[in-house]
Structures are given as structure tokens and as C-alpha cells.
Amino acid sequence: MSVEALLVLRSVMFGIGYILLGTAFVLRQKSLGTLSLVIGIFAIVTGLGFASILMAIPALFTLTIFEILMLVFIVKAMNADGMNTEKTGSELSSVAI
């Protein structure tokens, strides 16, 4: 296969992955909050851009926003977990052993 064909295949595969990831975030909106919906929408838009090949360059901008939102989501989850450990007093309360 040529290099161009491999890059196209890789772009489509990443697009499908982002669409699936975005769908999971949208479906978990009720348990994860509104930020999950926003992250899911950006992931789906990014995935559609990469899967369509023609919109892959603009999808890089939505990918950047998606990655920043994921970092915000992780920090928010860590802060919520920190508050839960303060309430229970146990450091390992949220870790499944």
C-alpha cells in the first residue's frame, strides 16, 4: 500500500474511534454532567471530520478543543474524588481492590 492510502486509512480509523468515544460521552451525560455532553459533541464533530478526509484539517482545531475539555474533565473528576476522600476519610475509598 502507498503512504497516502495508509494515511487515509489511519484518518478514517481515528475518525471512527472519536465518533465512538463521543457517543459514549453523550450517552453518559446524565451521570457525568453537562460537560460530558459538550465533550461528546466535540468528539463526534472531530470524528466526522477525520472520517470524511476532506475536513481533517479543520477537525484538528476541534480536536484541540476536545483535548482541552478532556483535561478540564479530568481535573474536575480529580477534585470531586478529592472531596469524596475528605468526606470518608479514606484515601482508598474509590479504588477497587
Short mmCIF file of the N, C-alpha and C atoms (twelve columns), coordinates in Angstrom:
data_MODEL
# 
_entry.id   MODEL 
# 
loop_
_atom_site.group_PDB 
_atom_site.id 
_atom_site.type_symbol 
_atom_site.label_atom_id 
_atom_site.label_alt_id 
_atom_site.label_comp_id 
_atom_site.label_asym_id 
_atom_site.label_seq_id 
_atom_site.Cartn_x 
_atom_site.Cartn_y 
_atom_site.Cartn_z 
_atom_site.pdbx_PDB_model_num 
ATOM 1   N N  . MET A 1  0.843   -1.182 0.000  1 
ATOM 2   C CA . MET A 1  0.000   0.000  0.000  1 
ATOM 3   C C  . MET A 1  0.890   1.247  0.000  1 
ATOM 4   N N  . SER A 2  0.399   2.271  -0.599 1 
ATOM 5   C CA . SER A 2  1.145   3.522  -0.647 1 
ATOM 6   C C  . SER A 2  0.995   4.280  0.676  1 
ATOM 7   N N  . VAL A 3  1.854   5.253  0.857  1 
ATOM 8   C CA . VAL A 3  1.820   6.057  2.073  1 
ATOM 9   C C  . VAL A 3  0.506   6.824  2.170  1 
ATOM 10  N N  . GLU A 4  0.026   7.330  1.041  1 
ATOM 11  C CA . GLU A 4  -1.225  8.098  1.049  1 
ATOM 12  C C  . GLU A 4  -2.399  7.229  1.473  1 
ATOM 13  N N  . ALA A 5  -2.434  6.003  0.986  1 
ATOM 14  C CA . ALA A 5  -3.532  5.104  1.347  1 
ATOM 15  C C  . ALA A 5  -3.490  4.773  2.835  1 
ATOM 16  N N  . LEU A 6  -2.304  4.584  3.377  1 
ATOM 17  C CA . LEU A 6  -2.189  4.309  4.804  1 
ATOM 18  C C  . LEU A 6  -2.631  5.505  5.646  1 
ATOM 19  N N  . LEU A 7  -2.290  6.714  5.208  1 
ATOM 20  C CA . LEU A 7  -2.710  7.909  5.943  1 
ATOM 21  C C  . LEU A 7  -4.226  8.096  5.898  1 
ATOM 22  N N  . VAL A 8  -4.823  7.801  4.746  1 
ATOM 23  C CA . VAL A 8  -6.279  7.892  4.630  1 
ATOM 24  C C  . VAL A 8  -6.935  6.860  5.541  1 
ATOM 25  N N  . LEU A 9  -6.418  5.635  5.527  1 
ATOM 26  C CA . LEU A 9  -6.962  4.583  6.381  1 
ATOM 27  C C  . LEU A 9  -6.819  4.948  7.854  1 
ATOM 28  N N  . ARG A 10 -5.695  5.510  8.223  1 
ATOM 29  C CA . ARG A 10 -5.470  5.921  9.606  1 
ATOM 30  C C  . ARG A 10 -6.421  7.039  10.019 1 
ATOM 31  N N  . SER A 11 -6.658  7.977  9.127  1 
ATOM 32  C CA . SER A 11 -7.577  9.074  9.419  1 
ATOM 33  C C  . SER A 11 -8.995  8.551  9.627  1 
ATOM 34  N N  . VAL A 12 -9.417  7.624  8.785  1 
ATOM 35  C CA . VAL A 12 -10.766 7.058  8.911  1 
ATOM 36  C C  . VAL A 12 -10.880 6.264  10.215 1 
ATOM 37  N N  . MET A 13 -9.857  5.508  10.558 1 
ATOM 38  C CA . MET A 13 -9.899  4.725  11.791 1 
ATOM 39  C C  . MET A 13 -9.952  5.632  13.031 1 
ATOM 40  N N  . PHE A 14 -9.147  6.692  13.030 1 
ATOM 41  C CA . PHE A 14 -9.218  7.648  14.138 1 
ATOM 42  C C  . PHE A 14 -10.586 8.313  14.182 1 
ATOM 43  N N  . GLY A 15 -11.149 8.629  13.031 1 
ATOM 44  C CA . GLY A 15 -12.475 9.229  12.979 1 
ATOM 45  C C  . GLY A 15 -13.527 8.340  13.607 1 
ATOM 46  N N  . ILE A 16 -13.481 7.064  13.273 1 
ATOM 47  C CA . ILE A 16 -14.439 6.117  13.841 1 
ATOM 48  C C  . ILE A 16 -14.240 6.019  15.355 1 
ATOM 49  N N  . GLY A 17 -13.000 6.011  15.786 1 
ATOM 50  C CA . GLY A 17 -12.720 5.958  17.228 1 
ATOM 51  C C  . GLY A 17 -13.262 7.163  17.970 1 
ATOM 52  N N  . TYR A 18 -13.070 8.357  17.402 1 
ATOM 53  C CA . TYR A 18 -13.583 9.569  18.055 1 
ATOM 54  C C  . TYR A 18 -15.107 9.608  18.046 1 
ATOM 55  N N  . ILE A 19 -15.721 9.099  17.000 1 
ATOM 56  C CA . ILE A 19 -17.189 9.038  16.965 1 
ATOM 57  C C  . ILE A 19 -17.697 8.124  18.073 1 
ATOM 58  N N  . LEU A 20 -17.064 6.969  18.238 1 
ATOM 59  C CA . LEU A 20 -17.478 6.041  19.298 1 
ATOM 60  C C  . LEU A 20 -17.248 6.636  20.684 1 
ATOM 61  N N  . LEU A 21 -16.111 7.289  20.879 1 
ATOM 62  C CA . LEU A 21 -15.822 7.923  22.162 1 
ATOM 63  C C  . LEU A 21 -16.819 9.040  22.459 1 
ATOM 64  N N  . GLY A 22 -17.129 9.841  21.455 1 
ATOM 65  C CA . GLY A 22 -18.095 10.918 21.628 1 
ATOM 66  C C  . GLY A 22 -19.483 10.403 21.947 1 
ATOM 67  N N  . THR A 23 -19.866 9.319  21.291 1 
ATOM 68  C CA . THR A 23 -21.176 8.719  21.559 1 
ATOM 69  C C  . THR A 23 -21.256 8.233  23.002 1 
ATOM 70  N N  . ALA A 24 -20.178 7.660  23.497 1 
ATOM 71  C CA . ALA A 24 -20.162 7.195  24.886 1 
ATOM 72  C C  . ALA A 24 -20.312 8.369  25.857 1 
ATOM 73  N N  . PHE A 25 -19.645 9.480  25.580 1 
ATOM 74  C CA . PHE A 25 -19.779 10.647 26.458 1 
ATOM 75  C C  . PHE A 25 -21.187 11.223 26.411 1 
ATOM 76  N N  . VAL A 26 -21.798 11.246 25.238 1 
ATOM 77  C CA . VAL A 26 -23.164 11.773 25.125 1 
ATOM 78  C C  . VAL A 26 -24.142 10.869 25.869 1 
ATOM 79  N N  . LEU A 27 -23.965 9.566  25.756 1 
ATOM 80  C CA . LEU A 27 -24.872 8.641  26.435 1 
ATOM 81  C C  . LEU A 27 -24.717 8.677  27.953 1 
ATOM 82  N N  . ARG A 28 -23.550 9.045  28.452 1 
ATOM 83  C CA . ARG A 28 -23.304 9.109  29.900 1 
ATOM 84  C C  . ARG A 28 -23.543 10.500 30.470 1 
ATOM 85  N N  . GLN A 29 -24.243 11.340 29.734 1 
ATOM 86  C CA . GLN A 29 -24.460 12.727 30.152 1 
ATOM 87  C C  . GLN A 29 -25.148 12.815 31.504 1 
ATOM 88  N N  . LYS A 30 -26.141 11.984 31.744 1 
ATOM 89  C CA . LYS A 30 -26.904 12.101 32.992 1 
ATOM 90  C C  . LYS A 30 -26.044 11.810 34.211 1 
ATOM 91  N N  . SER A 31 -25.124 10.866 34.099 1 
ATOM 92  C CA . SER A 31 -24.311 10.531 35.263 1 
ATOM 93  C C  . SER A 31 -23.048 11.382 35.359 1 
ATOM 94  N N  . LEU A 32 -22.563 11.922 34.246 1 
ATOM 95  C CA . LEU A 32 -21.317 12.692 34.262 1 
ATOM 96  C C  . LEU A 32 -21.518 14.198 34.196 1 
ATOM 97  N N  . GLY A 33 -22.694 14.654 33.800 1 
ATOM 98  C CA . GLY A 33 -22.970 16.085 33.785 1 
ATOM 99  C C  . GLY A 33 -22.941 16.695 32.392 1 
ATOM 100 N N  . THR A 34 -23.180 17.996 32.342 1 
ATOM 101 C CA . THR A 34 -23.280 18.725 31.081 1 
ATOM 102 C C  . THR A 34 -21.944 18.780 30.338 1 
ATOM 103 N N  . LEU A 35 -20.860 18.828 31.077 1 
ATOM 104 C CA . LEU A 35 -19.546 18.843 30.433 1 
ATOM 105 C C  . LEU A 35 -19.346 17.597 29.582 1 
ATOM 106 N N  . SER A 36 -19.909 16.497 29.991 1 
ATOM 107 C CA . SER A 36 -19.826 15.260 29.216 1 
ATOM 108 C C  . SER A 36 -20.514 15.408 27.854 1 
ATOM 109 N N  . LEU A 37 -21.648 16.095 27.830 1 
ATOM 110 C CA . LEU A 37 -22.346 16.334 26.569 1 
ATOM 111 C C  . LEU A 37 -21.512 17.195 25.631 1 
ATOM 112 N N  . VAL A 38 -20.908 18.245 26.156 1 
ATOM 113 C CA . VAL A 38 -20.087 19.132 25.335 1 
ATOM 114 C C  . VAL A 38 -18.869 18.377 24.790 1 
ATOM 115 N N  . ILE A 39 -18.228 17.585 25.643 1 
ATOM 116 C CA . ILE A 39 -17.085 16.790 25.203 1 
ATOM 117 C C  . ILE A 39 -17.512 15.805 24.125 1 
ATOM 118 N N  . GLY A 40 -18.655 15.175 24.319 1 
ATOM 119 C CA . GLY A 40 -19.152 14.209 23.335 1 
ATOM 120 C C  . GLY A 40 -19.430 14.840 21.988 1 
ATOM 121 N N  . ILE A 41 -20.010 16.032 21.988 1 
ATOM 122 C CA . ILE A 41 -20.304 16.722 20.729 1 
ATOM 123 C C  . ILE A 41 -19.010 17.071 20.001 1 
ATOM 124 N N  . PHE A 42 -18.019 17.579 20.732 1 
ATOM 125 C CA . PHE A 42 -16.747 17.899 20.086 1 
ATOM 126 C C  . PHE A 42 -16.051 16.640 19.566 1 
ATOM 127 N N  . ALA A 43 -16.164 15.536 20.288 1 
ATOM 128 C CA . ALA A 43 -15.548 14.290 19.829 1 
ATOM 129 C C  . ALA A 43 -16.229 13.785 18.561 1 
ATOM 130 N N  . ILE A 44 -17.536 13.875 18.500 1 
ATOM 131 C CA . ILE A 44 -18.262 13.412 17.315 1 
ATOM 132 C C  . ILE A 44 -17.939 14.288 16.113 1 
ATOM 133 N N  . VAL A 45 -17.908 15.604 16.310 1 
ATOM 134 C CA . VAL A 45 -17.558 16.516 15.210 1 
ATOM 135 C C  . VAL A 45 -16.139 16.251 14.717 1 
ATOM 136 N N  . THR A 46 -15.226 16.029 15.656 1 
ATOM 137 C CA . THR A 46 -13.846 15.708 15.286 1 
ATOM 138 C C  . THR A 46 -13.790 14.394 14.519 1 
ATOM 139 N N  . GLY A 47 -14.494 13.399 14.990 1 
ATOM 140 C CA . GLY A 47 -14.517 12.100 14.324 1 
ATOM 141 C C  . GLY A 47 -15.091 12.176 12.923 1 
ATOM 142 N N  . LEU A 48 -16.151 12.940 12.758 1 
ATOM 143 C CA . LEU A 48 -16.729 13.096 11.421 1 
ATOM 144 C C  . LEU A 48 -15.759 13.806 10.488 1 
ATOM 145 N N  . GLY A 49 -15.026 14.768 11.018 1 
ATOM 146 C CA . GLY A 49 -14.034 15.467 10.205 1 
ATOM 147 C C  . GLY A 49 -12.925 14.547 9.745  1 
ATOM 148 N N  . PHE A 50 -12.404 13.735 10.661 1 
ATOM 149 C CA . PHE A 50 -11.336 12.814 10.287 1 
ATOM 150 C C  . PHE A 50 -11.841 11.704 9.369  1 
ATOM 151 N N  . ALA A 51 -13.052 11.231 9.589  1 
ATOM 152 C CA . ALA A 51 -13.596 10.155 8.755  1 
ATOM 153 C C  . ALA A 51 -13.904 10.629 7.344  1 
ATOM 154 N N  . SER A 52 -14.226 11.902 7.188  1 
ATOM 155 C CA . SER A 52 -14.556 12.411 5.864  1 
ATOM 156 C C  . SER A 52 -13.329 12.780 5.044  1 
ATOM 157 N N  . ILE A 53 -12.164 12.768 5.620  1 
ATOM 158 C CA . ILE A 53 -10.874 13.068 4.993  1 
ATOM 159 C C  . ILE A 53 -10.789 14.525 4.551  1 
ATOM 160 N N  . LEU A 54 -11.800 15.043 3.889  1 
ATOM 161 C CA . LEU A 54 -11.753 16.403 3.360  1 
ATOM 162 C C  . LEU A 54 -11.758 17.447 4.471  1 
ATOM 163 N N  . MET A 55 -12.343 17.121 5.587  1 
ATOM 164 C CA . MET A 55 -12.438 18.066 6.702  1 
ATOM 165 C C  . MET A 55 -11.436 17.745 7.810  1 
ATOM 166 N N  . ALA A 56 -10.397 17.003 7.481  1 
ATOM 167 C CA . ALA A 56 -9.435  16.580 8.502  1 
ATOM 168 C C  . ALA A 56 -8.643  17.767 9.060  1 
ATOM 169 N N  . ILE A 57 -8.295  18.721 8.225  1 
ATOM 170 C CA . ILE A 57 -7.537  19.879 8.710  1 
ATOM 171 C C  . ILE A 57 -8.381  20.727 9.670  1 
ATOM 172 N N  . PRO A 58 -9.626  21.094 9.333  1 
ATOM 173 C CA . PRO A 58 -10.438 21.816 10.328 1 
ATOM 174 C C  . PRO A 58 -10.733 20.977 11.579 1 
ATOM 175 N N  . ALA A 59 -10.751 19.655 11.421 1 
ATOM 176 C CA . ALA A 59 -11.005 18.787 12.572 1 
ATOM 177 C C  . ALA A 59 -9.866  18.854 13.581 1 
ATOM 178 N N  . LEU A 60 -8.693  19.273 13.151 1 
ATOM 179 C CA . LEU A 60 -7.585  19.435 14.091 1 
ATOM 180 C C  . LEU A 60 -7.882  20.524 15.118 1 
ATOM 181 N N  . PHE A 61 -8.623  21.550 14.723 1 
ATOM 182 C CA . PHE A 61 -8.991  22.614 15.657 1 
ATOM 183 C C  . PHE A 61 -10.018 22.114 16.673 1 
ATOM 184 N N  . THR A 62 -11.006 21.337 16.212 1 
ATOM 185 C CA . THR A 62 -11.973 20.779 17.158 1 
ATOM 186 C C  . THR A 62 -11.309 19.732 18.044 1 
ATOM 187 N N  . LEU A 63 -10.295 19.045 17.511 1 
ATOM 188 C CA . LEU A 63 -9.544  18.087 18.321 1 
ATOM 189 C C  . LEU A 63 -8.815  18.797 19.456 1 
ATOM 190 N N  . THR A 64 -8.263  19.965 19.181 1 
ATOM 191 C CA . THR A 64 -7.580  20.732 20.221 1 
ATOM 192 C C  . THR A 64 -8.552  21.139 21.326 1 
ATOM 193 N N  . ILE A 65 -9.721  21.598 20.950 1 
ATOM 194 C CA . ILE A 65 -10.736 21.983 21.934 1 
ATOM 195 C C  . ILE A 65 -11.187 20.748 22.719 1 
ATOM 196 N N  . PHE A 66 -11.356 19.639 22.019 1 
ATOM 197 C CA . PHE A 66 -11.746 18.385 22.662 1 
ATOM 198 C C  . PHE A 66 -10.707 17.969 23.713 1 
ATOM 199 N N  . GLU A 67 -9.434  18.044 23.363 1 
ATOM 200 C CA . GLU A 67 -8.375  17.653 24.297 1 
ATOM 201 C C  . GLU A 67 -8.340  18.572 25.523 1 
ATOM 202 N N  . ILE A 68 -8.544  19.867 25.314 1 
ATOM 203 C CA . ILE A 68 -8.582  20.804 26.444 1 
ATOM 204 C C  . ILE A 68 -9.769  20.497 27.350 1 
ATOM 205 N N  . LEU A 69 -10.921 20.210 26.751 1 
ATOM 206 C CA . LEU A 69 -12.099 19.858 27.542 1 
ATOM 207 C C  . LEU A 69 -11.887 18.557 28.310 1 
ATOM 208 N N  . MET A 70 -11.157 17.613 27.718 1 
ATOM 209 C CA . MET A 70 -10.862 16.367 28.421 1 
ATOM 210 C C  . MET A 70 -9.980  16.633 29.641 1 
ATOM 211 N N  . LEU A 71 -9.019  17.546 29.507 1 
ATOM 212 C CA . LEU A 71 -8.185  17.904 30.648 1 
ATOM 213 C C  . LEU A 71 -9.015  18.559 31.754 1 
ATOM 214 N N  . VAL A 72 -9.937  19.439 31.362 1 
ATOM 215 C CA . VAL A 72 -10.828 20.069 32.339 1 
ATOM 216 C C  . VAL A 72 -11.678 19.008 33.036 1 
ATOM 217 N N  . PHE A 73 -12.158 18.046 32.267 1 
ATOM 218 C CA . PHE A 73 -12.979 16.964 32.810 1 
ATOM 219 C C  . PHE A 73 -12.181 16.126 33.809 1 
ATOM 220 N N  . ILE A 74 -10.924 15.833 33.488 1 
ATOM 221 C CA . ILE A 74 -10.085 15.044 34.387 1 
ATOM 222 C C  . ILE A 74 -9.823  15.801 35.683 1 
ATOM 223 N N  . VAL A 75 -9.515  17.088 35.568 1 
ATOM 224 C CA . VAL A 75 -9.271  17.889 36.768 1 
ATOM 225 C C  . VAL A 75 -10.535 17.970 37.620 1 
ATOM 226 N N  . LYS A 76 -11.682 18.131 36.967 1 
ATOM 227 C CA . LYS A 76 -12.949 18.193 37.695 1 
ATOM 228 C C  . LYS A 76 -13.222 16.864 38.404 1 
ATOM 229 N N  . ALA A 77 -12.936 15.759 37.748 1 
ATOM 230 C CA . ALA A 77 -13.139 14.446 38.365 1 
ATOM 231 C C  . ALA A 77 -12.175 14.231 39.522 1 
ATOM 232 N N  . MET A 78 -10.940 14.694 39.372 1 
ATOM 233 C CA . MET A 78 -9.977  14.564 40.470 1 
ATOM 234 C C  . MET A 78 -10.393 15.398 41.675 1 
ATOM 235 N N  . ASN A 79 -10.906 16.594 41.438 1 
ATOM 236 C CA . ASN A 79 -11.363 17.433 42.541 1 
ATOM 237 C C  . ASN A 79 -12.575 16.822 43.231 1 
ATOM 238 N N  . ALA A 80 -13.478 16.244 42.452 1 
ATOM 239 C CA . ALA A 80 -14.647 15.596 43.044 1 
ATOM 240 C C  . ALA A 80 -14.219 14.376 43.846 1 
ATOM 241 N N  . ASP A 81 -13.234 13.642 43.346 1 
ATOM 242 C CA . ASP A 81 -12.726 12.487 44.077 1 
ATOM 243 C C  . ASP A 81 -12.018 12.922 45.348 1 
ATOM 244 N N  . GLY A 82 -11.327 14.041 45.289 1 
ATOM 245 C CA . GLY A 82 -10.660 14.575 46.473 1 
ATOM 246 C C  . GLY A 82 -11.656 14.960 47.541 1 
ATOM 247 N N  . MET A 83 -12.792 15.521 47.136 1 
ATOM 248 C CA . MET A 83 -13.824 15.873 48.102 1 
ATOM 249 C C  . MET A 83 -14.444 14.619 48.699 1 
ATOM 250 N N  . ASN A 84 -14.594 13.562 47.886 1 
ATOM 251 C CA . ASN A 84 -15.147 12.320 48.412 1 
ATOM 252 C C  . ASN A 84 -14.222 11.684 49.430 1 
ATOM 253 N N  . THR A 85 -12.913 11.741 49.202 1 
ATOM 254 C CA . THR A 85 -11.985 11.155 50.173 1 
ATOM 255 C C  . THR A 85 -11.939 11.979 51.454 1 
ATOM 256 N N  . GLU A 86 -12.160 13.297 51.348 1 
ATOM 257 C CA . GLU A 86 -12.205 14.115 52.557 1 
ATOM 258 C C  . GLU A 86 -13.427 13.769 53.397 1 
ATOM 259 N N  . LYS A 87 -14.546 13.479 52.740 1 
ATOM 260 C CA . LYS A 87 -15.772 13.154 53.469 1 
ATOM 261 C C  . LYS A 87 -15.653 11.787 54.152 1 
ATOM 262 N N  . THR A 88 -15.066 10.824 53.452 1 
ATOM 263 C CA . THR A 88 -14.995 9.477  54.024 1 
ATOM 264 C C  . THR A 88 -13.771 9.298  54.888 1 
ATOM 265 N N  . GLY A 89 -12.733 10.082 54.649 1 
ATOM 266 C CA . GLY A 89 -11.528 9.970  55.441 1 
ATOM 267 C C  . GLY A 89 -10.600 8.858  54.988 1 
ATOM 268 N N  . SER A 90 -10.943 8.187  53.929 1 
ATOM 269 C CA . SER A 90 -10.121 7.085  53.440 1 
ATOM 270 C C  . SER A 90 -9.527  7.441  52.084 1 
ATOM 271 N N  . GLU A 91 -8.242  7.221  51.936 1 
ATOM 272 C CA . GLU A 91 -7.566  7.512  50.664 1 
ATOM 273 C C  . GLU A 91 -7.931  6.492  49.594 1 
ATOM 274 N N  . LEU A 92 -8.268  5.271  49.977 1 
ATOM 275 C CA . LEU A 92 -8.514  4.212  49.007 1 
ATOM 276 C C  . LEU A 92 -9.997  3.932  48.830 1 
ATOM 277 N N  . SER A 93 -10.860 4.867  49.174 1 
ATOM 278 C CA . SER A 93 -12.294 4.599  49.140 1 
ATOM 279 C C  . SER A 93 -12.819 4.433  47.723 1 
ATOM 280 N N  . SER A 94 -12.186 5.076  46.744 1 
ATOM 281 C CA . SER A 94 -12.706 4.979  45.388 1 
ATOM 282 C C  . SER A 94 -11.931 3.991  44.540 1 
ATOM 283 N N  . VAL A 95 -10.959 3.311  45.124 1 
ATOM 284 C CA . VAL A 95 -10.134 2.358  44.377 1 
ATOM 285 C C  . VAL A 95 -10.693 0.966  44.592 1 
ATOM 286 N N  . ALA A 96 -10.959 0.281  43.485 1 
ATOM 287 C CA . ALA A 96 -11.458 -1.084 43.571 1 
ATOM 288 C C  . ALA A 96 -10.269 -2.038 43.728 1 
ATOM 289 N N  . ILE A 97 -10.262 -2.783 44.794 1 
ATOM 290 C CA . ILE A 97 -9.158  -3.724 45.036 1 
ATOM 291 C C  . ILE A 97 -9.638  -5.122 44.775 1 
# 
